[in-house]
mmCIF file of C-alpha atoms in Angstrom:
data_model
loop_
_atom_site.group_PDB
_atom_site.id
_atom_site.type_symbol
_atom_site.label_atom_id
_atom_site.label_comp_id
_atom_site.label_asym_id
_atom_site.label_seq_id
_atom_site.Cartn_x
_atom_site.Cartn_y
_atom_site.Cartn_z
ATOM 1 C CA MET A 139 0.000 0.000 0.000
ATOM 2 C CA ASP A 140 0.934 3.573 -0.552
ATOM 3 C CA GLN A 141 1.720 5.397 2.612
ATOM 4 C CA GLY A 142 1.018 9.116 2.698
ATOM 5 C CA GLY A 143 -0.257 9.078 -0.927
ATOM 6 C CA VAL A 144 3.268 9.539 -2.325
ATOM 7 C CA GLU A 145 4.026 7.739 -5.504
ATOM 8 C CA PRO A 146 7.538 6.336 -5.712
ATOM 9 C CA ARG A 147 9.843 7.753 -8.463
ATOM 10 C CA ARG A 148 10.884 5.521 -11.268
ATOM 11 C CA SER A 149 14.451 4.531 -11.483
ATOM 12 C CA GLY A 150 16.352 3.375 -14.405
ATOM 13 C CA GLY A 151 18.426 0.342 -14.640
ATOM 14 C CA ASP A 152 21.565 2.270 -13.791
ATOM 15 C CA GLY A 153 20.087 3.779 -10.663
ATOM 16 C CA GLU A 154 19.501 7.279 -12.097
ATOM 17 C CA SER A 155 16.108 8.928 -11.843
ATOM 18 C CA LEU A 156 14.235 9.742 -15.067
ATOM 19 C CA ASP A 157 12.411 13.125 -15.407
ATOM 20 C CA ILE A 158 11.217 13.189 -19.049
ATOM 21 C CA PRO A 159 9.158 16.447 -18.984
ATOM 22 C CA GLY A 160 11.985 18.396 -17.297
ATOM 23 C CA THR A 161 14.527 17.122 -19.792
ATOM 24 C CA GLN A 162 12.407 18.200 -22.769
ATOM 25 C CA LEU A 163 11.861 21.626 -21.227
ATOM 26 C CA SER A 164 15.572 22.161 -20.675
ATOM 27 C CA LEU A 165 16.328 21.031 -24.231
ATOM 28 C CA THR A 166 13.708 23.440 -25.579
ATOM 29 C CA VAL A 167 15.085 26.338 -23.544
ATOM 30 C CA ARG A 168 18.607 25.561 -24.658
ATOM 31 C CA TYR A 169 17.488 25.370 -28.286
ATOM 32 C CA LEU A 170 15.731 28.730 -27.978
ATOM 33 C CA GLN A 171 18.797 30.271 -26.397
ATOM 34 C CA ASP A 172 21.038 28.963 -29.160
ATOM 35 C CA ALA A 173 18.602 30.201 -31.807
ATOM 36 C CA ALA A 174 18.401 33.641 -30.185
ATOM 37 C CA ALA A 175 22.187 33.863 -29.932
ATOM 38 C CA ALA A 176 22.550 32.849 -33.594
ATOM 39 C CA ALA A 177 19.952 35.427 -34.602
ATOM 40 C CA ILE A 178 21.761 38.119 -32.612
ATOM 41 C CA ARG A 179 25.057 37.163 -34.240
ATOM 42 C CA ARG A 180 23.504 37.267 -37.699
ATOM 43 C CA THR A 181 21.895 40.650 -36.915
ATOM 44 C CA ARG A 182 25.199 42.037 -35.694
ATOM 45 C CA LEU A 183 26.949 40.719 -38.779
ATOM 46 C CA ARG A 184 24.317 42.251 -41.062
ATOM 47 C CA LEU A 185 24.556 45.566 -39.224
ATOM 48 C CA PHE A 186 28.328 45.530 -39.482
ATOM 49 C CA GLN A 187 28.198 44.695 -43.179
ATOM 50 C CA GLY A 188 25.590 47.397 -43.759
ATOM 51 C CA SER A 189 27.660 49.950 -41.853
ATOM 52 C CA VAL A 190 30.747 49.081 -43.878
ATOM 53 C CA MET A 191 28.722 49.337 -47.101
ATOM 54 C CA LEU A 192 27.259 52.720 -46.148
ATOM 55 C CA CYS A 193 30.662 54.068 -45.135
ATOM 56 C CA THR A 194 32.135 52.826 -48.420
ATOM 57 C CA LEU A 195 29.354 54.439 -50.455
ATOM 58 C CA TYR A 196 29.706 57.683 -48.511
ATOM 59 C CA LEU A 197 33.467 57.685 -49.069
ATOM 60 C CA LEU A 198 33.011 57.012 -52.796
ATOM 61 C CA LEU A 199 30.421 59.792 -53.064
ATOM 62 C CA TRP A 200 32.675 62.239 -51.236
ATOM 63 C CA MET A 201 35.635 61.333 -53.439
ATOM 64 C CA ALA A 202 33.498 61.691 -56.594
ATOM 65 C CA THR A 203 32.284 65.120 -55.463
ATOM 66 C CA PHE A 204 35.816 66.196 -54.561
ATOM 67 C CA LEU A 205 37.168 65.120 -57.951
ATOM 68 C CA TYR A 206 34.410 66.983 -59.797
ATOM 69 C CA GLY A 207 34.885 70.099 -57.679
ATOM 70 C CA SER A 208 38.641 70.056 -58.245
ATOM 71 C CA PHE A 209 38.128 69.687 -61.983
ATOM 72 C CA TYR A 210 35.516 72.468 -62.073
ATOM 73 C CA TYR A 211 37.555 75.039 -60.175
ATOM 74 C CA SER A 212 40.737 74.256 -62.092
ATOM 75 C CA PHE A 213 39.068 74.186 -65.529
ATOM 76 C CA MET A 214 36.522 77.015 -65.203
ATOM 77 C CA PRO A 215 37.913 80.557 -65.227
ATOM 78 C CA LYS A 216 36.314 83.462 -63.435
ATOM 79 C CA ALA A 217 33.141 84.424 -65.268
ATOM 80 C CA ALA A 218 33.133 88.142 -64.467
ATOM 81 C CA TYR A 219 35.454 90.676 -62.930
ATOM 82 C CA SER A 220 34.749 94.304 -62.148
ATOM 83 C CA THR A 221 36.981 96.962 -60.655
ATOM 84 C CA PRO A 222 36.633 100.728 -60.176
ATOM 85 C CA VAL A 223 38.692 103.014 -62.370
ATOM 86 C CA HIS A 224 40.232 106.071 -60.744
ATOM 87 C CA TYR A 225 41.573 108.677 -63.153
ATOM 88 C CA TYR A 226 44.354 111.168 -62.670
ATOM 89 C CA TYR A 227 45.699 114.038 -64.785
ATOM 90 C CA ARG A 228 48.378 116.670 -64.609
ATOM 91 C CA THR A 229 47.606 120.103 -63.230
ATOM 92 C CA ASP A 230 51.057 121.743 -63.384
ATOM 93 C CA CYS A 231 50.174 123.666 -66.499
ATOM 94 C CA GLU A 232 51.604 126.815 -67.960
ATOM 95 C CA PRO A 233 49.738 130.015 -67.096
ATOM 96 C CA ALA A 234 48.297 130.243 -70.597
ATOM 97 C CA ALA A 235 47.466 126.558 -70.834
ATOM 98 C CA PRO A 236 44.146 124.989 -69.874
ATOM 99 C CA LEU A 237 43.540 123.780 -66.361
ATOM 100 C CA HIS A 238 44.073 120.124 -67.268
ATOM 101 C CA CYS A 239 47.430 119.485 -68.894
ATOM 102 C CA SER A 240 46.716 115.838 -69.791
ATOM 103 C CA TYR A 241 43.869 113.496 -70.528
ATOM 104 C CA PRO A 242 42.249 111.560 -67.671
ATOM 105 C CA THR A 243 44.312 108.387 -67.318
ATOM 106 C CA ALA A 244 43.938 105.379 -65.014
ATOM 107 C CA ASN A 245 46.214 102.447 -64.268
ATOM 108 C CA VAL A 246 44.045 99.400 -63.519
ATOM 109 C CA SER A 247 45.399 96.184 -62.042
ATOM 110 C CA LEU A 248 44.282 92.927 -63.666
ATOM 111 C CA LEU A 249 45.399 90.782 -60.740
ATOM 112 C CA SER A 250 42.948 89.404 -58.212
ATOM 113 C CA ASN A 251 44.159 89.938 -54.638
ATOM 114 C CA GLY A 252 47.382 91.274 -56.086
ATOM 115 C CA ARG A 253 48.646 87.815 -57.101
ATOM 116 C CA HIS A 254 46.253 85.797 -59.276
ATOM 117 C CA GLN A 255 45.558 86.746 -62.873
ATOM 118 C CA VAL A 256 41.995 87.718 -63.669
ATOM 119 C CA MET A 257 42.036 86.443 -67.261
ATOM 120 C CA THR A 258 42.820 82.833 -68.081
ATOM 121 C CA THR A 259 45.102 82.063 -70.989
ATOM 122 C CA GLY A 260 43.218 80.850 -74.042
ATOM 123 C CA GLN A 261 39.847 82.155 -72.863
ATOM 124 C CA ALA A 262 38.057 84.885 -74.840
ATOM 125 C CA TYR A 263 36.827 87.913 -72.887
ATOM 126 C CA ARG A 264 34.655 90.946 -73.485
ATOM 127 C CA ILE A 265 36.033 94.081 -71.851
ATOM 128 C CA SER A 266 33.838 97.136 -71.419
ATOM 129 C CA LEU A 267 34.094 100.470 -69.647
ATOM 130 C CA ASP A 268 31.057 101.771 -67.757
ATOM 131 C CA LEU A 269 30.981 105.534 -67.318
ATOM 132 C CA GLU A 270 28.539 107.405 -65.128
ATOM 133 C CA MET A 271 28.546 110.956 -66.441
ATOM 134 C CA PRO A 272 26.562 114.011 -65.330
ATOM 135 C CA ASP A 273 24.038 115.281 -67.823
ATOM 136 C CA SER A 274 25.727 118.665 -67.787
ATOM 137 C CA PRO A 275 26.043 121.277 -70.535
ATOM 138 C CA ALA A 276 29.803 120.625 -70.689
ATOM 139 C CA ASN A 277 29.293 116.950 -71.509
ATOM 140 C CA GLN A 278 26.543 117.795 -73.984
ATOM 141 C CA ARG A 279 28.884 120.215 -75.772
ATOM 142 C CA LEU A 280 31.657 117.641 -75.675
ATOM 143 C CA GLY A 281 29.955 115.400 -78.207
ATOM 144 C CA MET A 282 31.958 112.389 -79.323
ATOM 145 C CA PHE A 283 35.153 111.380 -77.580
ATOM 146 C CA MET A 284 37.637 108.531 -77.683
ATOM 147 C CA VAL A 285 38.614 105.952 -75.079
ATOM 148 C CA ARG A 286 41.880 104.026 -75.328
ATOM 149 C CA MET A 287 42.888 100.952 -73.354
ATOM 150 C CA VAL A 288 46.335 99.349 -73.342
ATOM 151 C CA CYS A 289 47.086 96.035 -71.593
ATOM 152 C CA TYR A 290 50.639 95.373 -70.460
ATOM 153 C CA SER A 291 52.567 92.410 -69.054
ATOM 154 C CA ARG A 292 54.869 92.186 -66.030
ATOM 155 C CA GLY A 293 57.774 93.709 -67.864
ATOM 156 C CA GLY A 294 55.667 96.682 -68.913
ATOM 157 C CA ARG A 295 55.430 95.469 -72.518
ATOM 158 C CA GLU A 296 52.245 96.350 -74.383
ATOM 159 C CA VAL A 297 50.268 93.209 -75.216
ATOM 160 C CA GLY A 298 46.979 94.655 -76.464
ATOM 161 C CA SER A 299 45.393 97.988 -77.207
ATOM 162 C CA SER A 300 42.006 99.285 -78.225
ATOM 163 C CA THR A 301 41.072 102.750 -79.450
ATOM 164 C CA LEU A 302 37.419 103.404 -80.126
ATOM 165 C CA SER A 303 36.035 106.606 -81.497
ATOM 166 C CA ALA A 304 32.637 107.798 -82.583
ATOM 167 C CA ARG A 305 34.230 109.485 -85.582
ATOM 168 C CA GLN A 306 35.878 106.260 -86.813
ATOM 169 C CA LEU A 307 33.736 103.866 -88.838
ATOM 170 C CA TYR A 308 34.898 100.323 -88.189
ATOM 171 C CA SER A 309 33.179 97.277 -89.609
ATOM 172 C CA ALA A 310 33.991 95.310 -86.454
ATOM 173 C CA SER A 311 31.284 94.925 -83.831
ATOM 174 C CA SER A 312 33.583 96.324 -81.114
ATOM 175 C CA SER A 313 33.094 99.951 -82.242
ATOM 176 C CA ARG A 314 31.053 102.020 -79.803
ATOM 177 C CA PHE A 315 30.087 105.672 -79.713
ATOM 178 C CA GLY A 316 31.448 107.725 -76.851
ATOM 179 C CA ILE A 317 28.619 110.211 -76.625
ATOM 180 C CA LEU A 318 25.756 110.957 -74.270
ATOM 181 C CA ARG A 319 22.161 110.397 -75.263
ATOM 182 C CA TYR A 320 20.590 113.470 -76.766
ATOM 183 C CA SER A 321 17.605 115.127 -75.140
ATOM 184 C CA SER A 322 16.092 118.477 -76.071
ATOM 185 C CA GLY A 323 15.845 121.410 -73.705
ATOM 186 C CA LEU A 324 12.082 121.029 -73.389
ATOM 187 C CA LEU A 325 12.408 117.354 -72.527
ATOM 188 C CA ARG A 326 15.025 118.102 -69.854
ATOM 189 C CA THR A 327 12.790 120.747 -68.325
ATOM 190 C CA VAL A 328 9.805 118.406 -68.204
ATOM 191 C CA ALA A 329 11.918 115.578 -66.742
ATOM 192 C CA THR A 330 13.400 117.896 -64.135
ATOM 193 C CA LEU A 331 9.953 119.130 -63.039
ATOM 194 C CA LEU A 332 8.559 115.593 -63.024
ATOM 195 C CA PHE A 333 11.378 114.125 -60.927
ATOM 196 C CA LEU A 334 11.993 117.223 -58.847
ATOM 197 C CA PRO A 335 11.020 115.589 -55.486
ATOM 198 C CA VAL A 336 13.364 112.683 -56.197
ATOM 199 C CA PHE A 337 16.213 115.014 -57.136
ATOM 200 C CA LEU A 338 15.682 117.173 -54.063
ATOM 201 C CA THR A 339 15.793 114.186 -51.695
ATOM 202 C CA GLY A 340 18.990 112.861 -53.296
ATOM 203 C CA MET A 341 17.464 109.545 -54.329
ATOM 204 C CA ALA A 342 18.385 110.165 -57.983
ATOM 205 C CA GLU A 343 20.764 112.333 -59.983
ATOM 206 C CA GLN A 344 20.702 113.894 -63.410
ATOM 207 C CA SER A 345 23.243 111.584 -64.954
ATOM 208 C CA GLN A 346 23.632 109.082 -67.763
ATOM 209 C CA ARG A 347 25.379 105.736 -67.777
ATOM 210 C CA LEU A 348 27.479 105.017 -70.830
ATOM 211 C CA GLU A 349 28.878 101.565 -71.648
ATOM 212 C CA MET A 350 31.738 101.362 -74.121
ATOM 213 C CA GLU A 351 32.926 97.964 -75.351
ATOM 214 C CA LEU A 352 36.705 98.135 -75.650
ATOM 215 C CA PHE A 353 37.371 94.495 -76.579
ATOM 216 C CA SER A 354 34.751 92.107 -77.889
ATOM 217 C CA ASP A 355 36.970 88.998 -78.136
ATOM 218 C CA TYR A 356 40.177 89.550 -76.183
ATOM 219 C CA THR A 357 42.457 86.545 -75.649
ATOM 220 C CA ASP A 358 45.416 86.884 -73.332
ATOM 221 C CA ASP A 359 48.920 86.141 -74.549
ATOM 222 C CA PRO A 360 50.174 82.897 -72.930
ATOM 223 C CA TYR A 361 53.815 84.039 -73.091
ATOM 224 C CA ALA A 362 53.142 87.524 -71.729
ATOM 225 C CA PRO A 363 49.896 87.503 -69.698
ATOM 226 C CA SER A 364 48.313 90.819 -68.859
ATOM 227 C CA VAL A 365 48.788 92.092 -65.334
ATOM 228 C CA GLY A 366 47.424 95.601 -65.794
ATOM 229 C CA ALA A 367 45.836 98.054 -68.182
ATOM 230 C CA VAL A 368 46.015 101.779 -68.856
ATOM 231 C CA VAL A 369 42.666 103.413 -69.618
ATOM 232 C CA GLU A 370 42.787 106.870 -71.144
ATOM 233 C CA ILE A 371 39.917 109.165 -72.101
ATOM 234 C CA LEU A 372 41.140 111.341 -74.945
ATOM 235 C CA SER A 373 39.350 114.489 -73.870
ATOM 236 C CA SER A 374 40.373 116.979 -71.241
ATOM 237 C CA GLU A 375 36.878 118.451 -70.877
ATOM 238 C CA VAL A 376 34.980 115.276 -70.027
ATOM 239 C CA GLN A 377 33.179 115.129 -66.679
ATOM 240 C CA ILE A 378 32.758 111.776 -64.915
ATOM 241 C CA TYR A 379 31.040 110.746 -61.713
ATOM 242 C CA SER A 380 32.421 107.202 -61.567
ATOM 243 C CA SER A 381 33.921 104.595 -63.850
ATOM 244 C CA GLN A 382 33.976 100.816 -63.787
ATOM 245 C CA LEU A 383 35.998 98.356 -65.867
ATOM 246 C CA SER A 384 34.121 95.086 -66.438
ATOM 247 C CA ILE A 385 35.535 91.858 -67.866
ATOM 248 C CA TYR A 386 33.175 89.066 -68.931
ATOM 249 C CA ALA A 387 34.266 85.618 -70.082
ATOM 250 C CA HIS A 388 32.800 84.376 -73.341
ATOM 251 C CA PHE A 389 32.388 80.623 -72.749
ATOM 252 C CA THR A 390 32.160 78.064 -75.535
ATOM 253 C CA GLY A 391 32.102 74.276 -75.695
ATOM 254 C CA LEU A 392 32.405 72.407 -72.415
ATOM 255 C CA ARG A 393 32.838 75.579 -70.394
ATOM 256 C CA TYR A 394 29.555 76.903 -71.764
ATOM 257 C CA ILE A 395 27.746 73.759 -70.571
ATOM 258 C CA LEU A 396 29.419 73.810 -67.164
ATOM 259 C CA PHE A 397 28.574 77.481 -66.598
ATOM 260 C CA HIS A 398 25.016 77.642 -67.956
ATOM 261 C CA PHE A 399 23.891 74.194 -66.741
ATOM 262 C CA PRO A 400 25.676 73.785 -63.389
ATOM 263 C CA LEU A 401 23.205 71.383 -61.750
ATOM 264 C CA MET A 402 23.020 68.984 -64.688
ATOM 265 C CA SER A 403 26.788 69.127 -65.134
ATOM 266 C CA ALA A 404 27.349 68.422 -61.442
ATOM 267 C CA LEU A 405 24.971 65.430 -61.496
ATOM 268 C CA VAL A 406 26.591 63.961 -64.596
ATOM 269 C CA GLY A 407 30.132 64.597 -63.374
ATOM 270 C CA VAL A 408 29.626 63.252 -59.849
ATOM 271 C CA SER A 409 27.709 60.209 -61.157
ATOM 272 C CA SER A 410 30.429 59.415 -63.682
ATOM 273 C CA ASN A 411 33.146 59.670 -61.043
ATOM 274 C CA PHE A 412 31.090 57.555 -58.618
ATOM 275 C CA ILE A 413 30.556 54.806 -61.204
ATOM 276 C CA PHE A 414 34.227 54.840 -62.186
ATOM 277 C CA LEU A 415 35.393 54.606 -58.562
ATOM 278 C CA SER A 416 32.835 51.873 -57.825
ATOM 279 C CA VAL A 417 34.079 49.787 -60.773
ATOM 280 C CA LEU A 418 37.669 50.191 -59.597
ATOM 281 C CA LEU A 419 36.717 49.171 -56.068
ATOM 282 C CA PHE A 420 34.737 46.168 -57.356
ATOM 283 C CA PHE A 421 37.598 44.866 -59.462
ATOM 284 C CA GLY A 422 40.008 45.409 -56.575
ATOM 285 C CA TYR A 423 37.707 43.465 -54.229
ATOM 286 C CA VAL A 424 37.308 40.612 -56.750
ATOM 287 C CA ARG A 425 41.062 40.430 -57.204
ATOM 288 C CA LEU A 426 41.521 40.298 -53.440
ATOM 289 C CA LEU A 427 39.003 37.433 -53.146
ATOM 290 C CA LEU A 428 40.601 35.505 -55.987
ATOM 291 C CA GLY A 429 44.023 35.977 -54.425
ATOM 292 C CA SER A 430 42.842 34.740 -51.013
ATOM 293 C CA ALA A 431 41.070 31.733 -52.598
ATOM 294 C CA LEU A 432 44.175 30.851 -54.617
ATOM 295 C CA SER A 433 46.434 31.092 -51.578
ATOM 296 C CA SER A 434 44.087 28.900 -49.502
ATOM 297 C CA SER A 435 43.954 26.268 -52.261
ATOM 298 C CA GLN A 436 47.745 26.244 -52.502
ATOM 299 C CA GLN A 437 48.013 25.784 -48.746
ATOM 300 C CA MET A 438 45.581 22.848 -48.873
ATOM 301 C CA GLU A 439 47.583 21.208 -51.671
ATOM 302 C CA ARG A 440 50.776 21.601 -49.679
ATOM 303 C CA SER A 441 49.174 20.098 -46.572
ATOM 304 C CA GLU A 442 47.861 17.131 -48.607
ATOM 305 C CA ARG A 443 51.307 16.479 -50.087
ATOM 306 C CA LYS A 444 52.801 16.408 -46.618
#
């Protein structure tokens, strides 16, 4: 009979107790732990591989952008350059001579920051002189006048000159008239009365802006690049508020595309560099794998021979 209602435990033939449900539970827990650990290892491996891939892609993209930027800034010249022109003239005249003994002349530097050349060798430029002149009776009586510009190199040698006159009839498109716009006395009176409040407050002035194209297709000499220019107005009676020398690059070919379509050019250039670098990296990785596989096979053959 059973005493105390306790069922005796079964024993195996070797004297060890058998607990079948507990054994299955422990095996299941161990299996789940191993599966979870394997999943964590696979997740870590995938994260590591993904991180390496993202870092590689980021590095390739940065290198592609850097290569395109370096090419752009080394290949593309400065599109526009503008500098003020300050004139000087002699005043040590003879008593019977006019007040101004010489024409207004200005020495303009064509070096950016005093070191770098403004104009790139082989690039065509359009050079123009912007004059802000008062609409005075003296300038109206002046009529046509000439402007001369001479470019010189470091040794002071003349490398290019331009003389434009309203009285000279050139067939070239670079000829420009040096003369103010005509307006009758009645028109000036009406304009003065109409804009009188603006003139009195100083928001506007009675002046005209004159643009004279000195060079339409100027190309710098590669053996003697221009470092400065002398601008001379061949009239001692001219009156000027301010003057500005402007240089504009005339782009053609690839430079035209890069300048007028910068976004499309950047996308194409960076994409091309990225694809080229990716192909190089892929072939380098394949070569590394083939080399490691070949070395491992050679080691196995050596071990088998031994």
